[in-house]
Amino acid sequence: MMKAEDIMTTKVVTIRGSATVAEAVKLMKDKKLRSIVVEPRTDNDPYGIVTETDIVYNVGAYGKDPKQVRVYEIMTKPCVVVNPELGVEYVARLFANTGIRRAPVIKGKLLGIISITDILRKSDFVENPKSTFEMYCEEFPDAPEARIYED
């Protein structure tokens, strides 16, 4: 089974929560991104994420000045994060159930970001679809059902 770490994007652009939305927009335009991971303030602080949707819905739609609004005011925090060892099918289900399109990949530290585009372009689910039972057997190979499946 392909895992999140197999298809994630490893070059992740981050920004401070204290940055202005104008700075975030410039960075997103320059790097051609739809989201930026927001750095935690301390080791115990969770990661956040600011997306183009956050900016349009929370700043543009209300005529707020992006130079006056801070990223921490509109970002999603804590954001949904993905373990690098999570199977791609589970990531897809997580995205479907939560309505998100991307998530930071974290295991102790930020390793990358995974998006629906990564799932579509880099995973093998089209060529090699798996049933829920097959995914279960791969995740729990010692389960009695998995042994029956191998026979």
XYZ file of C-alpha atoms in Angstrom:
151
model
C 0.000 0.000 0.000
C 1.312 3.436 -0.907
C 1.762 5.735 2.052
C 1.479 9.476 2.506
C 5.270 9.771 2.620
C 5.484 8.175 -0.836
C 3.467 10.897 -2.551
C 3.713 13.985 -0.321
C 5.356 17.188 -1.463
C 8.499 17.694 0.603
C 9.192 21.325 -0.255
C 6.814 23.059 2.122
C 6.505 26.814 2.376
C 5.772 28.103 5.871
C 4.847 31.468 7.326
C 4.608 32.973 10.792
C 1.166 33.546 12.244
C 2.120 37.167 12.920
C 2.700 37.866 9.211
C 0.090 39.928 7.434
C -2.344 38.397 4.997
C -0.787 40.651 2.329
C 2.570 38.953 2.954
C 0.911 35.538 2.732
C -0.794 36.442 -0.556
C 2.493 37.671 -2.032
C 4.249 34.476 -0.974
C 1.447 32.344 -2.385
C 1.536 34.238 -5.700
C 5.337 34.073 -5.948
C 5.454 30.329 -5.212
C 2.195 29.504 -7.061
C 0.617 27.926 -3.963
C -2.927 27.488 -2.726
C -1.974 27.197 0.939
C 0.853 27.841 3.371
C 1.605 25.963 6.579
C 1.694 28.280 9.589
C 4.641 27.662 11.892
C 3.950 26.888 15.554
C 4.983 29.630 17.973
C 6.416 27.165 20.498
C 7.309 23.462 20.577
C 3.952 22.677 22.203
C 1.943 24.778 19.761
C 0.164 22.996 16.888
C 0.713 23.738 13.220
C -1.849 25.816 11.367
C -2.678 26.314 7.725
C -3.903 29.283 5.722
C -5.522 28.659 2.359
C -6.643 30.812 -0.516
C -10.209 30.058 0.597
C -9.478 31.412 4.107
C -8.170 34.613 2.563
C -11.038 35.131 0.123
C -13.807 34.185 2.579
C -12.424 35.994 5.636
C -10.654 39.017 4.179
C -11.751 39.726 0.612
C -15.429 39.021 1.201
C -15.573 41.598 3.988
C -13.436 44.308 2.397
C -10.782 44.016 5.097
C -7.320 45.418 4.419
C -4.921 42.451 3.956
C -2.083 44.636 5.242
C -3.911 45.003 8.569
C -5.118 41.412 9.078
C -2.704 38.858 10.542
C -2.484 35.275 9.343
C -3.296 33.946 12.841
C -6.678 35.711 12.664
C -7.922 33.706 9.676
C -5.922 30.464 9.636
C -7.197 27.042 10.580
C -5.507 25.936 13.803
C -5.006 23.324 14.864
C -5.245 21.841 11.410
C -5.764 18.226 10.446
C -2.360 16.565 10.077
C -1.327 13.272 8.508
C 1.160 10.692 9.747
C 3.660 9.850 6.963
C 2.934 6.133 7.357
C -0.804 6.498 6.737
C -2.002 4.700 3.610
C -3.072 6.873 0.698
C -6.575 5.371 0.719
C -6.976 6.432 4.348
C -5.721 9.927 3.554
C -8.301 10.142 0.758
C -11.030 9.014 3.163
C -9.857 11.527 5.785
C -10.059 14.293 3.191
C -13.510 13.154 2.071
C -14.855 12.966 5.631
C -13.469 16.336 6.734
C -13.897 18.254 3.476
C -10.258 19.357 3.380
C -8.026 19.348 0.309
C -4.567 19.285 1.879
C -2.819 18.569 5.170
C 0.677 18.856 6.609
C 2.520 15.559 7.039
C 4.019 15.509 10.511
C 5.907 13.013 12.631
C 7.580 14.989 15.370
C 8.334 17.712 12.825
C 6.980 18.978 9.518
C 8.001 16.519 6.784
C 5.817 17.626 3.897
C 2.302 18.364 2.743
C -0.155 16.085 0.969
C -3.023 17.241 -1.199
C -5.778 15.789 -3.310
C -3.619 16.678 -6.316
C -0.828 14.453 -4.940
C -3.327 11.622 -4.501
C -4.585 11.981 -8.073
C -1.220 12.444 -9.774
C 1.151 10.271 -7.741
C -0.789 7.402 -6.161
C -1.662 4.073 -7.734
C -5.313 3.866 -6.696
C -6.519 4.066 -10.313
C -4.235 1.254 -11.498
C -4.437 -0.771 -8.296
C -7.736 -0.140 -6.454
C -8.188 -1.858 -3.106
C -11.313 -2.878 -1.291
C -11.782 -1.849 2.311
C -11.151 -5.475 3.266
C -7.847 -5.554 1.372
C -6.745 -2.338 3.093
C -7.709 -3.834 6.452
C -5.679 -6.982 5.746
C -2.642 -4.919 4.743
C -2.911 -2.814 7.881
C -3.514 -5.775 10.215
C -1.709 -8.760 8.634
C -1.925 -10.816 11.845
C -5.712 -10.569 12.092
C -7.503 -13.914 11.576
C -9.398 -12.451 8.620
C -6.106 -11.483 6.933
C -4.813 -15.046 7.140
C -8.022 -16.335 5.541
C -7.620 -13.751 2.786
C -4.111 -15.058 1.940
C -5.295 -18.668 1.501
